GROMACS .gro file of C-alpha atoms in nm:
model
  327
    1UNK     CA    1 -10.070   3.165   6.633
    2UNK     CA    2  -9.738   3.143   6.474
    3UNK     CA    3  -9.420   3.097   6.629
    4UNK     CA    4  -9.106   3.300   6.556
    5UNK     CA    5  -8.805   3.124   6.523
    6UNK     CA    6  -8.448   3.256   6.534
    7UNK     CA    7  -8.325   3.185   6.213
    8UNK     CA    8  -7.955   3.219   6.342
    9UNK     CA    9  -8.018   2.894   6.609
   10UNK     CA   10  -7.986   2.543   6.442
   11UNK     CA   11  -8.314   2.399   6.399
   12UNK     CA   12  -8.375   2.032   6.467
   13UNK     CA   13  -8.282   1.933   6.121
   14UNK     CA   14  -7.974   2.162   6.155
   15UNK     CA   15  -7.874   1.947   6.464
   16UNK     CA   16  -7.888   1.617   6.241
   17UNK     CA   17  -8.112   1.465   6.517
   18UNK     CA   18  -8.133   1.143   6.251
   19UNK     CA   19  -7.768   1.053   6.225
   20UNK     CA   20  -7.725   1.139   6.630
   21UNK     CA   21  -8.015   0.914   6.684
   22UNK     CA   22  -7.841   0.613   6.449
   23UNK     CA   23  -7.514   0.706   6.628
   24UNK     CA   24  -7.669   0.654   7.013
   25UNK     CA   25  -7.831   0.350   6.869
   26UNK     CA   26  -7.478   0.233   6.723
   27UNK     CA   27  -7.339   0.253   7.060
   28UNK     CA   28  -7.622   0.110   7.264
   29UNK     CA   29  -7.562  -0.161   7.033
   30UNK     CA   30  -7.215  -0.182   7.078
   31UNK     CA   31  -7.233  -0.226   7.470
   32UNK     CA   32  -7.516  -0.495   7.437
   33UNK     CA   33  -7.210  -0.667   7.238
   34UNK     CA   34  -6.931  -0.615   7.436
   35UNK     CA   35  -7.148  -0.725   7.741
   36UNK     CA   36  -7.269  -1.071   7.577
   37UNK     CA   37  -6.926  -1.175   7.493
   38UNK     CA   38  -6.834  -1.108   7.870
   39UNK     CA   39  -7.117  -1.300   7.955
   40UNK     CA   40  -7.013  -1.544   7.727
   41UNK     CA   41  -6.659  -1.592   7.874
   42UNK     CA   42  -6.734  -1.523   8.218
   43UNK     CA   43  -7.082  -1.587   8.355
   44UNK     CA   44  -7.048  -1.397   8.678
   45UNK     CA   45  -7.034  -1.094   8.465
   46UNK     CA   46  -7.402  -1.042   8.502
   47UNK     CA   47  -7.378  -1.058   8.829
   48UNK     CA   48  -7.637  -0.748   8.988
   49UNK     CA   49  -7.286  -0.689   9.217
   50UNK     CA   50  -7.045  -0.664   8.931
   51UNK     CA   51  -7.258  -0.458   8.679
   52UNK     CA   52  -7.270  -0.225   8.971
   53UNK     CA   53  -6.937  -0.206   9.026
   54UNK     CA   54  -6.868  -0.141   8.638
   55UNK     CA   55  -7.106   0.166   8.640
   56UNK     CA   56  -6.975   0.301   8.922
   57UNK     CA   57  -6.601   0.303   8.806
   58UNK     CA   58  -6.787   0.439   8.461
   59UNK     CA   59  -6.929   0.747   8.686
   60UNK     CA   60  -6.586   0.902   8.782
   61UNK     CA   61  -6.445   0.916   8.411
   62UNK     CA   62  -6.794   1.025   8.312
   63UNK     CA   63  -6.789   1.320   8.529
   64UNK     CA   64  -6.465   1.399   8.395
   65UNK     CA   65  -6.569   1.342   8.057
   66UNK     CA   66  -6.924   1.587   8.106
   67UNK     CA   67  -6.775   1.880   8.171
   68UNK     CA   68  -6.535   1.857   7.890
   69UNK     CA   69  -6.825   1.772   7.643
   70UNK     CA   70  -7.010   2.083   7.659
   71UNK     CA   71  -6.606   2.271   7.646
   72UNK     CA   72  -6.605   2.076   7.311
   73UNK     CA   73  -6.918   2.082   7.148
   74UNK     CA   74  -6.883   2.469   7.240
   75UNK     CA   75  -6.557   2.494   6.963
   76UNK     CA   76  -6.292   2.418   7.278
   77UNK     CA   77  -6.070   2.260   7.476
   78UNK     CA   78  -6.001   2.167   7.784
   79UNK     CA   79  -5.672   1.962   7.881
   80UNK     CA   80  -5.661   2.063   8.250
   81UNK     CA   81  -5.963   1.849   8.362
   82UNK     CA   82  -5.732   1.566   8.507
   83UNK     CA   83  -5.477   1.839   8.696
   84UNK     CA   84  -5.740   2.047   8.767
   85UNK     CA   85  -5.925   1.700   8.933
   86UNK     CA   86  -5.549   1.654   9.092
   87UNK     CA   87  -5.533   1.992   9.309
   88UNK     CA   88  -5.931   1.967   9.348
   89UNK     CA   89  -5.855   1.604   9.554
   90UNK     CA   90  -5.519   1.742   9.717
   91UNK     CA   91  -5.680   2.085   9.887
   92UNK     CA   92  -6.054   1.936   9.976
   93UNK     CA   93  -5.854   1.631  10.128
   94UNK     CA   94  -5.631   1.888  10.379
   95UNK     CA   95  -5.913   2.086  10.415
   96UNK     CA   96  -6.120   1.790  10.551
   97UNK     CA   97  -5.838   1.682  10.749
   98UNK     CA   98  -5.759   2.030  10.922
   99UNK     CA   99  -6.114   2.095  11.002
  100UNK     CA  100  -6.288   1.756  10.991
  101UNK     CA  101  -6.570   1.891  10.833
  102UNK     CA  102  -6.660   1.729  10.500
  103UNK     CA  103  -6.828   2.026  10.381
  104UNK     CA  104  -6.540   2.202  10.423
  105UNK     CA  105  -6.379   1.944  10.143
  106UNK     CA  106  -6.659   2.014   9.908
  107UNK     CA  107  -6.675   2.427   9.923
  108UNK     CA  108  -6.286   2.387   9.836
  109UNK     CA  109  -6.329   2.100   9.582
  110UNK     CA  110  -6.592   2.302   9.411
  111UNK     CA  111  -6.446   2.665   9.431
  112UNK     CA  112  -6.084   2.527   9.349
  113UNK     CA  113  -6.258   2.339   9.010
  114UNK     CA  114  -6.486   2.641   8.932
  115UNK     CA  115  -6.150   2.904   9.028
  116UNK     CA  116  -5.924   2.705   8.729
  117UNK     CA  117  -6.227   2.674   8.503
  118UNK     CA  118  -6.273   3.065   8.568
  119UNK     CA  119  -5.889   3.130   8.493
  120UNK     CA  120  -5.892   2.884   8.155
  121UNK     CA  121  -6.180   3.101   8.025
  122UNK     CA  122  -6.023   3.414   8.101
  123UNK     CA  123  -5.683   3.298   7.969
  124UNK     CA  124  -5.866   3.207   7.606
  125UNK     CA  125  -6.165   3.476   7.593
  126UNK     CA  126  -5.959   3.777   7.714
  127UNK     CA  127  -5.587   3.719   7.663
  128UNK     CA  128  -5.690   3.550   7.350
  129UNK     CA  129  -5.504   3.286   7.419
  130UNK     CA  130  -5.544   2.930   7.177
  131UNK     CA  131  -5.768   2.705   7.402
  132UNK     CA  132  -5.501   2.385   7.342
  133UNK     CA  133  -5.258   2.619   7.425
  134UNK     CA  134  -5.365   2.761   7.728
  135UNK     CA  135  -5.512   2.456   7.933
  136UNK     CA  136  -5.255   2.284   7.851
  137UNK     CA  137  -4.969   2.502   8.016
  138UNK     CA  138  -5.270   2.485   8.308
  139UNK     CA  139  -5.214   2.161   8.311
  140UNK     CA  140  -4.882   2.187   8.430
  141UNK     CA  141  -4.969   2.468   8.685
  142UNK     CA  142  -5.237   2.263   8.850
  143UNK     CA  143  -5.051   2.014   8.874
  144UNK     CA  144  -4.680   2.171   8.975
  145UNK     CA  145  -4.907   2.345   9.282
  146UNK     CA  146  -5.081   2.013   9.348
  147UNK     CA  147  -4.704   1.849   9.414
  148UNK     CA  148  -4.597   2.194   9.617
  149UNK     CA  149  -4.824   2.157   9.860
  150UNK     CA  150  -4.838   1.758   9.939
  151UNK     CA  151  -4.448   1.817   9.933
  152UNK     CA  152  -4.459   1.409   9.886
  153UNK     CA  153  -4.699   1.342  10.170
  154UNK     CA  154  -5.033   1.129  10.085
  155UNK     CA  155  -5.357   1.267  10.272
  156UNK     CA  156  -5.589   0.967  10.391
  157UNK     CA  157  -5.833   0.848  10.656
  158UNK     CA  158  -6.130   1.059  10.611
  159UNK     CA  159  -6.471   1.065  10.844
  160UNK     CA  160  -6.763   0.804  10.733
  161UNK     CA  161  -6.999   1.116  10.607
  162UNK     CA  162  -6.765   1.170  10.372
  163UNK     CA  163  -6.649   0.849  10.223
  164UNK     CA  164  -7.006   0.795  10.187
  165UNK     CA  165  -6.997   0.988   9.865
  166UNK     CA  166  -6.715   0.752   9.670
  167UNK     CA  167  -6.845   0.392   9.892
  168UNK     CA  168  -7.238   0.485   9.957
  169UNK     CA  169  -7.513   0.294   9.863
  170UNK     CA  170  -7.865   0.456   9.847
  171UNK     CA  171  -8.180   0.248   9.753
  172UNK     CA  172  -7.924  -0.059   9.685
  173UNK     CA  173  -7.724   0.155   9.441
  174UNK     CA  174  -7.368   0.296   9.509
  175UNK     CA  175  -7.399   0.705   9.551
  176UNK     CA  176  -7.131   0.813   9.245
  177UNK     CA  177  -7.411   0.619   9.038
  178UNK     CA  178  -7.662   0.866   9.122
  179UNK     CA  179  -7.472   1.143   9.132
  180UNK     CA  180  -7.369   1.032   8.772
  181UNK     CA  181  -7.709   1.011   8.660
  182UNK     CA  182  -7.844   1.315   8.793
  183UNK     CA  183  -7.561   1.464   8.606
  184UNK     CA  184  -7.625   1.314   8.274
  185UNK     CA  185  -8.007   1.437   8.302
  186UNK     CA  186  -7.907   1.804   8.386
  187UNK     CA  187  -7.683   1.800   8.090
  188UNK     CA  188  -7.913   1.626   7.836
  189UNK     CA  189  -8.205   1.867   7.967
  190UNK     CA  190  -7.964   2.168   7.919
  191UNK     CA  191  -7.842   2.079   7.610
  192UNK     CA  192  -8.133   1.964   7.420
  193UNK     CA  193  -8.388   2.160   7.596
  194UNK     CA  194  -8.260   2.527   7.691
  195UNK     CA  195  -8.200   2.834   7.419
  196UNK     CA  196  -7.830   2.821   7.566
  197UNK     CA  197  -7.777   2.478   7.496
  198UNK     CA  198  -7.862   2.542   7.143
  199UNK     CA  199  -7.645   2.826   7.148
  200UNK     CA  200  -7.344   2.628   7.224
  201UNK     CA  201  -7.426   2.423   6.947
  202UNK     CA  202  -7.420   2.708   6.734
  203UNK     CA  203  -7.060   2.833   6.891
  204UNK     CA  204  -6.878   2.554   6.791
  205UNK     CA  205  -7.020   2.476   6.463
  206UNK     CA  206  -7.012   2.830   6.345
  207UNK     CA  207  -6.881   3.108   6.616
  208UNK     CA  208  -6.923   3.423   6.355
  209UNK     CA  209  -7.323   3.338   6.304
  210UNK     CA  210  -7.323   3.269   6.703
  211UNK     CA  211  -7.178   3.603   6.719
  212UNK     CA  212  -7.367   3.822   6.443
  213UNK     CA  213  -7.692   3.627   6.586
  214UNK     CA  214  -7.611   3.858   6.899
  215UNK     CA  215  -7.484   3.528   7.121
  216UNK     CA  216  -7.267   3.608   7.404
  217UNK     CA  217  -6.949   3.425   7.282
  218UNK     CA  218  -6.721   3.529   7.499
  219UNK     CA  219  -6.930   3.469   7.849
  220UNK     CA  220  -7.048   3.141   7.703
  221UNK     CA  221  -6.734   3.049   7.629
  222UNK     CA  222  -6.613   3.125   7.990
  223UNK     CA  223  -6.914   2.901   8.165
  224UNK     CA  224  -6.851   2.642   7.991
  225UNK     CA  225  -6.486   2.622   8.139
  226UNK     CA  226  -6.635   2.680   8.449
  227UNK     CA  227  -6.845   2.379   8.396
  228UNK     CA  228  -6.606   2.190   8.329
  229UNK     CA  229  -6.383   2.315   8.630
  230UNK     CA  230  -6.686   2.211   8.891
  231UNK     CA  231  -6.735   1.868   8.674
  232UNK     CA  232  -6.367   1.795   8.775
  233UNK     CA  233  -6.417   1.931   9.156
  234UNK     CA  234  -6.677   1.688   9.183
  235UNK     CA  235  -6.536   1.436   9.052
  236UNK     CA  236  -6.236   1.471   9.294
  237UNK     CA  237  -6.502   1.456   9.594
  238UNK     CA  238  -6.628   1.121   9.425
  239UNK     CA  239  -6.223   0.968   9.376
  240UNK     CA  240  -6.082   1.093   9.714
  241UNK     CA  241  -6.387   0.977   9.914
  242UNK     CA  242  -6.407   0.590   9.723
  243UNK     CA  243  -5.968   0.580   9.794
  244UNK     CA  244  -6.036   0.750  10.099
  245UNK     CA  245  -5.673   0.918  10.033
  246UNK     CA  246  -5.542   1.203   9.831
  247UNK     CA  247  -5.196   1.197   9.650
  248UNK     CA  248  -5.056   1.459   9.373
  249UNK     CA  249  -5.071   1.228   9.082
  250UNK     CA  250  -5.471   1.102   9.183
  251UNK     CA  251  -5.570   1.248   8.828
  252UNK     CA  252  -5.288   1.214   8.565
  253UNK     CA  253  -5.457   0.880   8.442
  254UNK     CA  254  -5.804   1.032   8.416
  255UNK     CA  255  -5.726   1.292   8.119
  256UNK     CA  256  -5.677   1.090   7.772
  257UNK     CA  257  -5.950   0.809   7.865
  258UNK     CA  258  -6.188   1.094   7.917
  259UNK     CA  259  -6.105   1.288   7.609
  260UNK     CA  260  -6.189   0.953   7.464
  261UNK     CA  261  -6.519   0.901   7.614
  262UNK     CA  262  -6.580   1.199   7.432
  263UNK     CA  263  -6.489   1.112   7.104
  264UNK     CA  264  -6.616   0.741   7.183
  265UNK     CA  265  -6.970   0.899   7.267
  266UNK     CA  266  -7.017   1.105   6.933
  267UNK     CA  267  -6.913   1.420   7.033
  268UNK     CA  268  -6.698   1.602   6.749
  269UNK     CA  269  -6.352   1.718   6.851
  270UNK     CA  270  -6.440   2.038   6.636
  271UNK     CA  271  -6.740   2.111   6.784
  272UNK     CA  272  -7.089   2.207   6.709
  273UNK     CA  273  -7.246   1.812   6.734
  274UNK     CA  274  -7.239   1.560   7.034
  275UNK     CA  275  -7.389   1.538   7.369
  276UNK     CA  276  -7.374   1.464   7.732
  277UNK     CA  277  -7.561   1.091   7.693
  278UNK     CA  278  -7.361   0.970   7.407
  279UNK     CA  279  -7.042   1.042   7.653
  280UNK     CA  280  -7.187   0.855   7.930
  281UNK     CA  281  -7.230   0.536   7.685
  282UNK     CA  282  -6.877   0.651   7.572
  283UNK     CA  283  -6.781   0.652   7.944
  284UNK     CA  284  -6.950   0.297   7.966
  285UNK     CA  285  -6.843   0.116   7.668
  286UNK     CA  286  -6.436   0.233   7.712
  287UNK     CA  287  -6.516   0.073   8.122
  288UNK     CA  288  -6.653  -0.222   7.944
  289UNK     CA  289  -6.370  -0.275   7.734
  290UNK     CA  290  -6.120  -0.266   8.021
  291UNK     CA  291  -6.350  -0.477   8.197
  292UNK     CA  292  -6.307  -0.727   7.920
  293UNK     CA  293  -5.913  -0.678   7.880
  294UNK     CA  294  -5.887  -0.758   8.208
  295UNK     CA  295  -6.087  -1.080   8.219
  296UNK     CA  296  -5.934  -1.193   7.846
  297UNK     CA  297  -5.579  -1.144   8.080
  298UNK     CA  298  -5.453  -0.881   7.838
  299UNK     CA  299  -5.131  -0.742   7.960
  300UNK     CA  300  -5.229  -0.406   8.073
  301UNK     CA  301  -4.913  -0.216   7.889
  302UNK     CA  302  -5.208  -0.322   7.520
  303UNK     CA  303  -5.471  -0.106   7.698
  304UNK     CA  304  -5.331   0.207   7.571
  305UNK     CA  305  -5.293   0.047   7.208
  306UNK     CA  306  -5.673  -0.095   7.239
  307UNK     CA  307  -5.836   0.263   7.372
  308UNK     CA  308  -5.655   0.464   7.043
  309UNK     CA  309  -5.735   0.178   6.853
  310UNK     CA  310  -6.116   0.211   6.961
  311UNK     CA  311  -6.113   0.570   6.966
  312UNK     CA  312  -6.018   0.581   6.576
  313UNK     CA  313  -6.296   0.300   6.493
  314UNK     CA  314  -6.547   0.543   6.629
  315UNK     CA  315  -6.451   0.837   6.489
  316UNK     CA  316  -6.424   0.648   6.158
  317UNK     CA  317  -6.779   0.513   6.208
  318UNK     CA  318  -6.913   0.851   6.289
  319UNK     CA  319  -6.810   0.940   5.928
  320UNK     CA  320  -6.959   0.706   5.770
  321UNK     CA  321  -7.277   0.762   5.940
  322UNK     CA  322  -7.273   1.184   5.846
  323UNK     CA  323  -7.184   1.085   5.471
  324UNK     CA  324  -7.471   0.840   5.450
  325UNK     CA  325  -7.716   1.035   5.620
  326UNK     CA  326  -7.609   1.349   5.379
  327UNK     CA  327  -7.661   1.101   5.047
   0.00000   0.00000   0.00000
């Protein structure tokens, strides 16, 4: 029996599933590095309590981060994900406070995420509207609404049920862990495993063969924003629940270190090659490195310089690895 093949989706070889390979193992390699040396210079580092508490602050820019992969490797943008997380934390926080229902907090987390990642789609698939340019003036919306409606005020104390999602432990391991790797799995499975996976793949690397191959650009496009919008609702849930407050500016620091767990993880800023797992060692090894800036008593006005700095040695090593893999 043979099997047809569409010769419009990448195949395996299409996908470079060598160099990727090399470029996880790269990284893996990298964190084993960057976690002797802390070993090295402080011993409790391997402490069970500590390397907990390092992949759990990992897990929030992760789920960030996820969202905004599959935006990228899908030929866009996103630059909303930190306002959008902003407003996300600000509404579910009143809501839970006005009702003191948690679930209440989550519809509205959720539905707020998914309503801006439905409006940045429509902006850029129907308006035609550059995706840089409009989630960026998003950015502002989401997060001029976000400061309307605290009107300066900080939301905080919220039940136990619900702070269990941020300070939870299940089976000895803190909850935002295992909601970050339940996340990771759905989007490796998705991405590696599903025809539509493949087709975003095939969007950002070459949108005119997506759409001559009879792809759905346009509502592909607009789920992946989508994505990305409930990535960033959940992500609020995880933040306000582990502060257990709410403030307009919760997510301003969250954007530009998870645009650069992206890049960190392999994912190409001009889409078509990357993934969801490479991000989440992106998301570990940029933790790491603040975990190590902080215990080498680097003054924390370098961390900016040392994130760019690291960003720019992976993208430069990511070359290197295409060009020798293409020799």
């Amino acid at each position: 029996m043979t099997t047809m093949v569409n010769p419009a989706l990448p195949s395996r070889s299409a996908q470079q599933l060598a160099p990727g390979t090399l470029a996880i193992l790269v990284r893996l390699g990298l964190i084993a590095a960057i976690a002797v040396m802390l070993a090295v210079v402080s011993p409790g580092f391997v402490a069970a309590d500590n390397l907990l508490n390092i992949l759990r602050q990992a897990s929030l820019l992760f789920l960030v981060a996820s969202g905004l992969t599959l935006v990228i490797i899908g030929g866009g943008l996103d630059l909303s994900v930190g306002a959008n997380l902003t407003l996300c934390a600000c509404l579910s926080a009143a809501a839970i406070k006005s009702t003191g229902q948690p679930v209440a907090g989550v519809v509205v987390a959720l539905g707020c995420g998914a309503l801006v990642g439905l409006t940045n789609g429509v902006l850029i698939n129907r308006l035609k509207i550059p995706a840089f340019l409009a989630t960026f003036g998003m950015l502002w919306v989401a997060q001029g609404i976000a400061y309307w409606f605290m009107a300066g005020q900080v939301v905080y104390g919220f039940p136990p049920a619900f702070r269990f999602f941020g300070g939870g432990f299940w089976l000895g391991i803190p909850v935002p862990i295992w909601v970050m790797s339940m996340v990771g799995a759905c989007g490796l499975v998705f991405m590696s495993r599903t025809t539509m996976g493949r087709e975003v793949y095939l969007m950002g690397a070459n949108e005119a063969a997506a759409v001559l191959s009879g792809i759905p650009v346009g509502r592909r496009r607009v789920l992946l924003y989508v994505v990305s919008g409930l990535m960033a609702g959940l992500a609020a849930l995880i933040y306000v629940a582990r502060l257990n407050a709410a403030e307009p500016g919760i997510g301003e620091p969250l954007l530009l270190p998870a645009i650069a767990a992206v890049l960190v993880g392999g994912t190409s800023l001009f889409g078509g090659s990357g993934g969801v797992f490479g991000t989440l060692l992106g998301a570990i090894i940029l933790t790491l490195i603040v975990n190590a800036l902080n215990l080498l008593n680097v003054s924390a006005t370098w961390h900016p310089f040392v994130t760019g700095a690291i960003v720019l040695v992976a993208m430069l090593a990511d070359a290197a690895v295409n060009r020798g893999a293409r020799k």
